[in-house]
Amino acid sequence: MNPKKQFESYFLTFDSGARLEVMQKVEIPNNQHDRYMQAIGLAHFALSVGSKEKVDSLTHQLQADGYEIVSAPRWTGDGYYESVVFDPEKNQIELTI
């Protein structure tokens, strides 16, 4: 739980190593499904690419290819290194270590 952002999440871990994060945030129902805000339903896909350098290089390559960068590579408050880009349909794709 992050009281400042009123955000909480839980991870479900599968035997294969895949993880599913279930999240909730207080203001989500009030944003009318704005793609630039959080949404009800699927919020984003996250892909682990293996290293900080790979997150950086893939993010720069996607930007050079014309994809919109939502969040440049950075360390998050909960200790993840990630970037977020929009795919052509404005789904958020998170690249992480």
The first five atom37 places (N, CA, C, CB, O) and aatype in JSON, in Angstrom:
{
  "aatype": [12, 2, 14, 11, 11, 5, 13, 6, 15, 18, 13, 10, 16, 13, 3, 15, 7, 0, 1, 10, 6, 19, 12, 5, 11, 19, 6, 9, 14, 2, 2, 5, 8, 3, 1, 18, 12, 5, 0, 9, 7, 10, 0, 8, 13, 0, 10, 15, 19, 7, 15, 11, 6, 11, 19, 3, 15, 10, 16, 8, 5, 10, 5, 0, 3, 7, 18, 6, 9, 19, 15, 0, 14, 1, 17, 16, 7, 3, 7, 18, 18, 6, 15, 19, 19, 13, 3, 14, 6, 11, 2, 5, 9, 6, 10, 16, 9],
  "atom_mask": [
    [1, 1, 1, 1, 1],
    [1, 1, 1, 1, 1],
    [1, 1, 1, 1, 1],
    [1, 1, 1, 1, 1],
    [1, 1, 1, 1, 1],
    [1, 1, 1, 1, 1],
    [1, 1, 1, 1, 1],
    [1, 1, 1, 1, 1],
    [1, 1, 1, 1, 1],
    [1, 1, 1, 1, 1],
    [1, 1, 1, 1, 1],
    [1, 1, 1, 1, 1],
    [1, 1, 1, 1, 1],
    [1, 1, 1, 1, 1],
    [1, 1, 1, 1, 1],
    [1, 1, 1, 1, 1],
    [1, 1, 1, 0, 1],
    [1, 1, 1, 1, 1],
    [1, 1, 1, 1, 1],
    [1, 1, 1, 1, 1],
    [1, 1, 1, 1, 1],
    [1, 1, 1, 1, 1],
    [1, 1, 1, 1, 1],
    [1, 1, 1, 1, 1],
    [1, 1, 1, 1, 1],
    [1, 1, 1, 1, 1],
    [1, 1, 1, 1, 1],
    [1, 1, 1, 1, 1],
    [1, 1, 1, 1, 1],
    [1, 1, 1, 1, 1],
    [1, 1, 1, 1, 1],
    [1, 1, 1, 1, 1],
    [1, 1, 1, 1, 1],
    [1, 1, 1, 1, 1],
    [1, 1, 1, 1, 1],
    [1, 1, 1, 1, 1],
    [1, 1, 1, 1, 1],
    [1, 1, 1, 1, 1],
    [1, 1, 1, 1, 1],
    [1, 1, 1, 1, 1],
    [1, 1, 1, 0, 1],
    [1, 1, 1, 1, 1],
    [1, 1, 1, 1, 1],
    [1, 1, 1, 1, 1],
    [1, 1, 1, 1, 1],
    [1, 1, 1, 1, 1],
    [1, 1, 1, 1, 1],
    [1, 1, 1, 1, 1],
    [1, 1, 1, 1, 1],
    [1, 1, 1, 0, 1],
    [1, 1, 1, 1, 1],
    [1, 1, 1, 1, 1],
    [1, 1, 1, 1, 1],
    [1, 1, 1, 1, 1],
    [1, 1, 1, 1, 1],
    [1, 1, 1, 1, 1],
    [1, 1, 1, 1, 1],
    [1, 1, 1, 1, 1],
    [1, 1, 1, 1, 1],
    [1, 1, 1, 1, 1],
    [1, 1, 1, 1, 1],
    [1, 1, 1, 1, 1],
    [1, 1, 1, 1, 1],
    [1, 1, 1, 1, 1],
    [1, 1, 1, 1, 1],
    [1, 1, 1, 0, 1],
    [1, 1, 1, 1, 1],
    [1, 1, 1, 1, 1],
    [1, 1, 1, 1, 1],
    [1, 1, 1, 1, 1],
    [1, 1, 1, 1, 1],
    [1, 1, 1, 1, 1],
    [1, 1, 1, 1, 1],
    [1, 1, 1, 1, 1],
    [1, 1, 1, 1, 1],
    [1, 1, 1, 1, 1],
    [1, 1, 1, 0, 1],
    [1, 1, 1, 1, 1],
    [1, 1, 1, 0, 1],
    [1, 1, 1, 1, 1],
    [1, 1, 1, 1, 1],
    [1, 1, 1, 1, 1],
    [1, 1, 1, 1, 1],
    [1, 1, 1, 1, 1],
    [1, 1, 1, 1, 1],
    [1, 1, 1, 1, 1],
    [1, 1, 1, 1, 1],
    [1, 1, 1, 1, 1],
    [1, 1, 1, 1, 1],
    [1, 1, 1, 1, 1],
    [1, 1, 1, 1, 1],
    [1, 1, 1, 1, 1],
    [1, 1, 1, 1, 1],
    [1, 1, 1, 1, 1],
    [1, 1, 1, 1, 1],
    [1, 1, 1, 1, 1],
    [1, 1, 1, 1, 1]
  ],
  "atom_positions": [
    [[0.85, -1.19, 0.0], [0.0, 0.0, 0.0], [0.88, 1.23, 0.0], [-0.96, 0.01, 1.23], [1.81, 1.35, 0.81]],
    [[0.6, 2.15, -0.91], [1.28, 3.43, -0.95], [0.26, 4.5, -0.57], [1.92, 3.7, -2.36], [-0.52, 4.93, -1.43]],
    [[0.24, 4.94, 0.69], [-0.77, 5.89, 1.14], [-0.72, 7.23, 0.4], [-0.6, 6.14, 2.62], [-1.77, 7.85, 0.18]],
    [[0.47, 7.68, 0.0], [0.59, 8.96, -0.69], [-0.14, 8.94, -2.04], [2.07, 9.31, -0.91], [-0.83, 9.89, -2.4]],
    [[0.0, 7.84, -2.77], [-0.64, 7.72, -4.09], [-1.96, 6.96, -4.02], [0.3, 7.02, -5.06], [-2.63, 6.8, -5.03]],
    [[-2.34, 6.49, -2.84], [-3.54, 5.69, -2.63], [-3.59, 4.53, -3.63], [-4.8, 6.57, -2.75], [-4.58, 4.32, -4.33]],
    [[-2.49, 3.79, -3.68], [-2.3, 2.7, -4.61], [-1.89, 1.46, -3.84], [-1.25, 3.05, -5.69], [-1.06, 1.53, -2.93]],
    [[-2.46, 0.33, -4.21], [-1.99, -0.92, -3.64], [-2.03, -2.0, -4.7], [-2.84, -1.33, -2.41], [-2.84, -1.95, -5.63]],
    [[-1.13, -2.98, -4.55], [-1.09, -4.07, -5.52], [-0.68, -5.36, -4.82], [-0.12, -3.74, -6.67], [-0.09, -5.37, -3.74]],
    [[-1.02, -6.45, -5.5], [-0.7, -7.79, -5.04], [-0.16, -8.57, -6.22], [-1.94, -8.49, -4.4], [-0.66, -8.42, -7.34]],
    [[0.85, -9.39, -5.99], [1.41, -10.21, -7.05], [0.98, -11.66, -6.87], [2.95, -10.11, -7.07], [1.05, -12.21, -5.78]],
    [[0.53, -12.26, -7.97], [0.26, -13.7, -8.02], [1.4, -14.3, -8.82], [-1.15, -14.02, -8.66], [1.64, -13.89, -9.96]],
    [[2.11, -15.25, -8.26], [3.25, -15.87, -8.92], [2.89, -17.3, -9.32], [4.51, -15.85, -8.01], [2.36, -18.07, -8.52]],
    [[3.19, -17.64, -10.56], [2.88, -18.96, -11.11], [4.13, -19.82, -11.11], [2.29, -18.84, -12.53], [5.25, -19.3, -11.07]],
    [[3.95, -21.14, -11.16], [5.07, -22.08, -11.15], [6.07, -21.81, -12.27], [4.55, -23.5, -11.25], [7.26, -22.07, -12.1]],
    [[5.6, -21.3, -13.4], [6.47, -21.03, -14.55], [7.4, -19.84, -14.31], [5.64, -20.79, -15.8], [8.36, -19.63, -15.05]],
    [[7.1, -19.04, -13.27], [7.86, -17.83, -13.0], [7.12, -16.57, -13.42], [0.0, 0.0, 0.0], [7.51, -15.47, -13.04]],
    [[6.07, -16.72, -14.21], [5.26, -15.56, -14.6], [4.56, -15.0, -13.38], [4.23, -15.95, -15.7], [4.22, -15.73, -12.45]],
    [[4.35, -13.67, -13.39], [3.65, -13.02, -12.29], [2.54, -12.14, -12.83], [4.63, -12.2, -11.43], [2.67, -11.57, -13.91]],
    [[1.47, -12.04, -12.09], [0.35, -11.18, -12.42], [0.18, -10.2, -11.27], [-0.96, -12.0, -12.69], [0.05, -10.62, -10.12]],
    [[0.18, -8.91, -11.57], [-0.01, -7.9, -10.54], [-1.44, -7.39, -10.62], [1.0, -6.73, -10.7], [-1.9, -6.94, -11.67]],
    [[-2.15, -7.47, -9.5], [-3.51, -6.97, -9.39], [-3.42, -5.67, -8.61], [-4.48, -8.02, -8.7], [-2.9, -5.64, -7.49]],
    [[-3.94, -4.59, -9.2], [-3.78, -3.26, -8.61], [-5.12, -2.59, -8.38], [-2.9, -2.38, -9.5], [-6.12, -2.92, -9.02]],
    [[-5.12, -1.64, -7.47], [-6.27, -0.76, -7.32], [-5.78, 0.61, -6.88], [-7.28, -1.34, -6.31], [-4.77, 0.75, -6.19]],
    [[-6.54, 1.61, -7.3], [-6.21, 2.99, -7.0], [-7.53, 3.74, -6.82], [-5.32, 3.64, -8.13], [-8.45, 3.56, -7.62]],
    [[-7.62, 4.57, -5.81], [-8.87, 5.21, -5.43], [-9.53, 5.97, -6.58], [-8.63, 6.15, -4.29], [-10.74, 5.85, -6.76]],
    [[-8.78, 6.76, -7.37], [-9.42, 7.62, -8.37], [-9.75, 6.94, -9.7], [-8.53, 8.77, -8.64], [-10.31, 7.58, -10.58]],
    [[-9.43, 5.68, -9.86], [-9.65, 5.02, -11.16], [-11.09, 5.14, -11.66], [-9.28, 3.56, -11.05], [-11.26, 5.46, -12.83]],
    [[-12.12, 4.91, -10.86], [-13.47, 5.0, -11.42], [-13.86, 6.39, -11.93], [-14.45, 4.58, -10.39], [-14.82, 6.5, -12.69]],
    [[-13.15, 7.44, -11.55], [-13.53, 8.8, -11.93], [-12.87, 9.33, -13.19], [-13.23, 9.7, -10.82], [-13.1, 10.48, -13.54]],
    [[-12.06, 8.54, -13.87], [-11.29, 9.12, -14.97], [-11.84, 8.82, -16.36], [-9.9, 8.65, -14.9], [-11.2, 9.17, -17.35]],
    [[-12.98, 8.2, -16.46], [-13.63, 7.94, -17.75], [-12.75, 7.18, -18.73], [-14.04, 9.24, -18.38], [-12.83, 7.4, -19.94]],
    [[-11.92, 6.29, -18.24], [-11.08, 5.42, -19.07], [-10.11, 6.22, -19.96], [-11.96, 4.54, -19.94], [-9.83, 5.8, -21.08]],
    [[-9.62, 7.32, -19.49], [-8.65, 8.13, -20.22], [-7.38, 7.31, -20.4], [-8.34, 9.46, -19.47], [-6.79, 6.87, -19.41]],
    [[-6.92, 7.09, -21.66], [-5.74, 6.27, -21.94], [-4.48, 6.83, -21.29], [-5.54, 6.14, -23.44], [-3.54, 6.09, -21.04]],
    [[-4.46, 8.13, -21.02], [-3.28, 8.73, -20.42], [-3.35, 8.69, -18.89], [-3.13, 10.17, -20.89], [-2.4, 9.06, -18.21]],
    [[-4.46, 8.23, -18.37], [-4.62, 8.03, -16.94], [-4.73, 6.52, -16.73], [-5.89, 8.8, -16.37], [-4.62, 5.75, -17.69]],
    [[-4.95, 6.09, -15.52], [-5.18, 4.68, -15.26], [-6.61, 4.34, -15.69], [-4.95, 4.33, -13.77], [-7.45, 5.22, -15.8]],
    [[-6.87, 3.07, -15.92], [-8.17, 2.65, -16.41], [-8.69, 1.46, -15.62], [-8.1, 2.3, -17.89], [-7.93, 0.75, -14.96]],
    [[-10.0, 1.27, -15.69], [-10.61, 0.06, -15.15], [-10.32, -1.05, -16.14], [-12.16, 0.24, -14.9], [-10.39, -0.84, -17.35]],
    [[-10.0, -2.22, -15.65], [-9.69, -3.33, -16.53], [-8.2, -3.49, -16.68], [0.0, 0.0, 0.0], [-7.45, -3.2, -15.74]],
    [[-7.76, -3.94, -17.84], [-6.34, -4.15, -18.09], [-5.63, -2.81, -18.11], [-6.12, -4.91, -19.41], [-5.97, -1.93, -18.9]],
    [[-4.64, -2.65, -17.24], [-3.91, -1.38, -17.17], [-2.68, -1.39, -18.07], [-3.49, -1.08, -15.73], [-2.41, -0.41, -18.76]],
    [[-1.93, -2.49, -18.06], [-0.73, -2.57, -18.89], [-0.18, -4.0, -18.9], [0.34, -1.59, -18.39], [-0.55, -4.84, -18.08]],
    [[0.72, -4.24, -19.84], [1.49, -5.47, -19.88], [2.9, -5.11, -19.43], [1.49, -6.12, -21.31], [3.39, -4.04, -19.77]],
    [[3.54, -5.98, -18.69], [4.93, -5.77, -18.3], [5.77, -6.91, -18.85], [5.06, -5.66, -16.75], [5.41, -8.09, -18.74]],
    [[6.89, -6.55, -19.43], [7.82, -7.53, -19.97], [9.16, -7.36, -19.29], [7.95, -7.4, -21.5], [9.73, -6.27, -19.3]],
    [[9.68, -8.42, -18.72], [11.01, -8.41, -18.13], [12.02, -8.67, -19.25], [11.14, -9.46, -16.98], [11.97, -9.72, -19.9]],
    [[12.92, -7.72, -19.46], [13.88, -7.84, -20.56], [15.28, -8.2, -20.1], [13.93, -6.56, -21.34], [16.17, -8.39, -20.93]],
    [[15.51, -8.31, -18.79], [16.74, -8.87, -18.28], [17.78, -7.94, -17.7], [0.0, 0.0, 0.0], [18.57, -8.35, -16.85]],
    [[17.81, -6.68, -18.14], [18.83, -5.77, -17.6], [18.41, -4.31, -17.78], [20.2, -6.01, -18.29], [17.56, -3.99, -18.62]],
    [[19.02, -3.45, -16.98], [18.8, -2.01, -17.07], [19.18, -1.51, -18.46], [19.62, -1.26, -15.99], [18.47, -0.7, -19.06]],
    [[20.3, -1.99, -18.97], [20.78, -1.57, -20.29], [19.79, -1.95, -21.4], [22.17, -2.19, -20.58], [19.6, -1.21, -22.35]],
    [[19.17, -3.12, -21.26], [18.2, -3.57, -22.25], [16.92, -2.72, -22.18], [17.86, -5.07, -22.04], [16.34, -2.39, -23.22]],
    [[16.49, -2.37, -20.97], [15.34, -1.46, -20.82], [15.65, -0.16, -21.55], [15.0, -1.19, -19.31], [14.83, 0.35, -22.32]],
    [[16.84, 0.38, -21.3], [17.23, 1.65, -21.93], [17.27, 1.54, -23.45], [18.6, 2.09, -21.4], [16.71, 2.38, -24.16]],
    [[17.93, 0.51, -23.96], [18.1, 0.4, -25.41], [16.78, 0.13, -26.12], [19.1, -0.72, -25.74], [16.52, 0.69, -27.19]],
    [[15.94, -0.72, -25.55], [14.63, -0.99, -26.18], [13.74, 0.24, -26.15], [13.93, -2.16, -25.47], [13.02, 0.52, -27.11]],
    [[13.78, 0.98, -25.05], [12.99, 2.2, -24.96], [13.43, 3.2, -26.02], [13.11, 2.83, -23.56], [12.6, 3.79, -26.71]],
    [[14.74, 3.39, -26.16], [15.25, 4.33, -27.17], [14.92, 3.86, -28.58], [16.77, 4.49, -27.01], [14.6, 4.68, -29.44]],
    [[15.0, 2.55, -28.82], [14.67, 2.01, -30.14], [13.19, 2.22, -30.46], [15.03, 0.51, -30.21], [12.84, 2.61, -31.58]],
    [[12.32, 1.95, -29.49], [10.89, 2.15, -29.71], [10.57, 3.62, -29.97], [10.09, 1.64, -28.51], [9.73, 3.94, -30.81]],
    [[11.23, 4.51, -29.24], [11.03, 5.95, -29.47], [11.5, 6.33, -30.87], [11.78, 6.78, -28.4], [10.81, 7.08, -31.57]],
    [[12.65, 5.83, -31.29], [13.16, 6.11, -32.64], [12.23, 5.57, -33.71], [14.56, 5.51, -32.81], [12.15, 6.12, -34.81]],
    [[11.51, 4.48, -33.4], [10.57, 3.89, -34.34], [9.21, 4.58, -34.33], [10.39, 2.42, -34.03], [8.3, 4.19, -35.05]],
    [[9.07, 5.62, -33.5], [7.84, 6.42, -33.5], [6.82, 6.08, -32.44], [0.0, 0.0, 0.0], [5.72, 6.63, -32.45]],
    [[7.16, 5.18, -31.51], [6.22, 4.87, -30.44], [6.29, 5.93, -29.36], [6.51, 3.49, -29.86], [7.36, 6.47, -29.07]],
    [[5.15, 6.22, -28.76], [5.08, 7.24, -27.72], [5.59, 6.69, -26.4], [3.64, 7.76, -27.57], [5.15, 5.64, -25.94]],
    [[6.53, 7.41, -25.79], [7.07, 7.04, -24.48], [6.19, 7.68, -23.42], [8.57, 7.48, -24.33], [6.06, 8.91, -23.37]],
    [[5.59, 6.87, -22.58], [4.75, 7.36, -21.5], [5.61, 7.75, -20.31], [3.7, 6.29, -21.09], [5.39, 8.78, -19.67]],
    [[6.6, 6.9, -20.01], [7.48, 7.12, -18.87], [8.88, 6.65, -19.26], [6.96, 6.36, -17.59], [9.09, 5.47, -19.57]],
    [[9.83, 7.56, -19.25], [11.21, 7.23, -19.6], [11.79, 6.26, -18.57], [12.08, 8.52, -19.69], [11.27, 6.16, -17.46]],
    [[12.86, 5.55, -18.92], [13.46, 4.61, -17.96], [13.79, 5.3, -16.64], [14.73, 4.0, -18.56], [14.34, 6.4, -16.6]],
    [[13.43, 4.61, -15.55], [13.63, 5.19, -14.21], [13.49, 4.11, -13.17], [12.62, 6.33, -13.94], [12.94, 3.04, -13.43]],
    [[14.01, 4.39, -11.98], [13.78, 3.53, -10.82], [12.49, 3.98, -10.17], [14.98, 3.58, -9.8], [12.31, 5.17, -9.92]],
    [[11.59, 3.05, -9.9], [10.32, 3.39, -9.26], [10.48, 3.41, -7.75], [9.21, 2.39, -9.67], [11.49, 2.95, -7.22]],
    [[9.5, 3.94, -7.07], [9.52, 4.0, -5.61], [9.53, 2.64, -4.95], [0.0, 0.0, 0.0], [9.97, 2.5, -3.81]],
    [[9.05, 1.62, -5.69], [9.04, 0.27, -5.1], [10.2, -0.58, -5.6], [7.73, -0.42, -5.4], [10.18, -1.81, -5.45]],
    [[11.22, 0.07, -6.19], [12.45, -0.63, -6.5], [12.57, -1.28, -7.87], [0.0, 0.0, 0.0], [13.5, -2.06, -8.09]],
    [[11.67, -0.98, -8.78], [11.75, -1.54, -10.13], [12.4, -0.52, -11.08], [10.36, -1.95, -10.65], [12.19, 0.68, -10.94]],
    [[13.17, -1.02, -12.03], [13.68, -0.16, -13.09], [12.8, -0.44, -14.3], [15.22, -0.42, -13.4], [12.69, -1.59, -14.74]],
    [[12.16, 0.6, -14.84], [11.19, 0.39, -15.9], [11.03, 1.61, -16.78], [9.86, 0.0, -15.31], [11.41, 2.72, -16.42]],
    [[10.44, 1.37, -17.94], [9.92, 2.42, -18.8], [8.55, 1.95, -19.25], [10.88, 2.73, -20.02], [8.22, 0.77, -19.14]],
    [[7.76, 2.89, -19.76], [6.43, 2.54, -20.26], [6.25, 3.21, -21.62], [5.31, 2.98, -19.25], [6.52, 4.4, -21.78]],
    [[5.78, 2.43, -22.6], [5.5, 2.94, -23.94], [4.08, 2.54, -24.33], [6.53, 2.4, -24.98], [3.53, 1.56, -23.83]],
    [[3.48, 3.33, -25.24], [2.19, 2.95, -25.8], [2.41, 2.1, -27.04], [1.34, 4.19, -26.14], [3.27, 2.41, -27.86]],
    [[1.63, 1.02, -27.17], [1.63, 0.29, -28.44], [0.7, 1.06, -29.4], [1.16, -1.22, -28.24], [0.14, 2.07, -29.0]],
    [[0.53, 0.61, -30.64], [-0.3, 1.37, -31.59], [-1.75, 1.57, -31.15], [-0.3, 0.68, -32.91], [-2.42, 2.5, -31.61]],
    [[-2.26, 0.71, -30.25], [-3.63, 0.85, -29.78], [-3.73, 1.56, -28.43], [-4.27, -0.52, -29.69], [-4.78, 1.54, -27.79]],
    [[-2.64, 2.17, -28.01], [-2.55, 2.92, -26.75], [-2.62, 2.02, -25.51], [-3.65, 3.94, -26.68], [-2.99, 2.49, -24.43]],
    [[-2.27, 0.74, -25.66], [-2.06, -0.12, -24.49], [-0.69, 0.21, -23.92], [-2.18, -1.64, -24.86], [0.25, 0.43, -24.68]],
    [[-0.57, 0.25, -22.62], [0.71, 0.55, -21.99], [1.54, -0.73, -21.9], [0.51, 1.17, -20.6], [1.08, -1.75, -21.38]],
    [[2.75, -0.65, -22.4], [3.7, -1.76, -22.32], [4.84, -1.31, -21.4], [4.23, -2.18, -23.75], [5.54, -0.34, -21.7]],
    [[5.02, -2.02, -20.31], [6.07, -1.71, -19.34], [7.26, -2.62, -19.61], [5.55, -1.89, -17.87], [7.13, -3.84, -19.67]],
    [[8.4, -2.01, -19.78], [9.65, -2.76, -19.94], [10.4, -2.66, -18.62], [10.53, -2.2, -21.14], [10.64, -1.57, -18.11]],
    [[10.76, -3.79, -18.07], [11.4, -3.82, -16.76], [12.54, -4.84, -16.76], [10.37, -4.14, -15.66], [12.64, -5.68, -17.66]],
    [[13.37, -4.75, -15.74], [14.46, -5.72, -15.6], [13.83, -7.05, -15.28], [15.48, -5.29, -14.49], [14.54, -8.04, -15.1]]
  ]
}
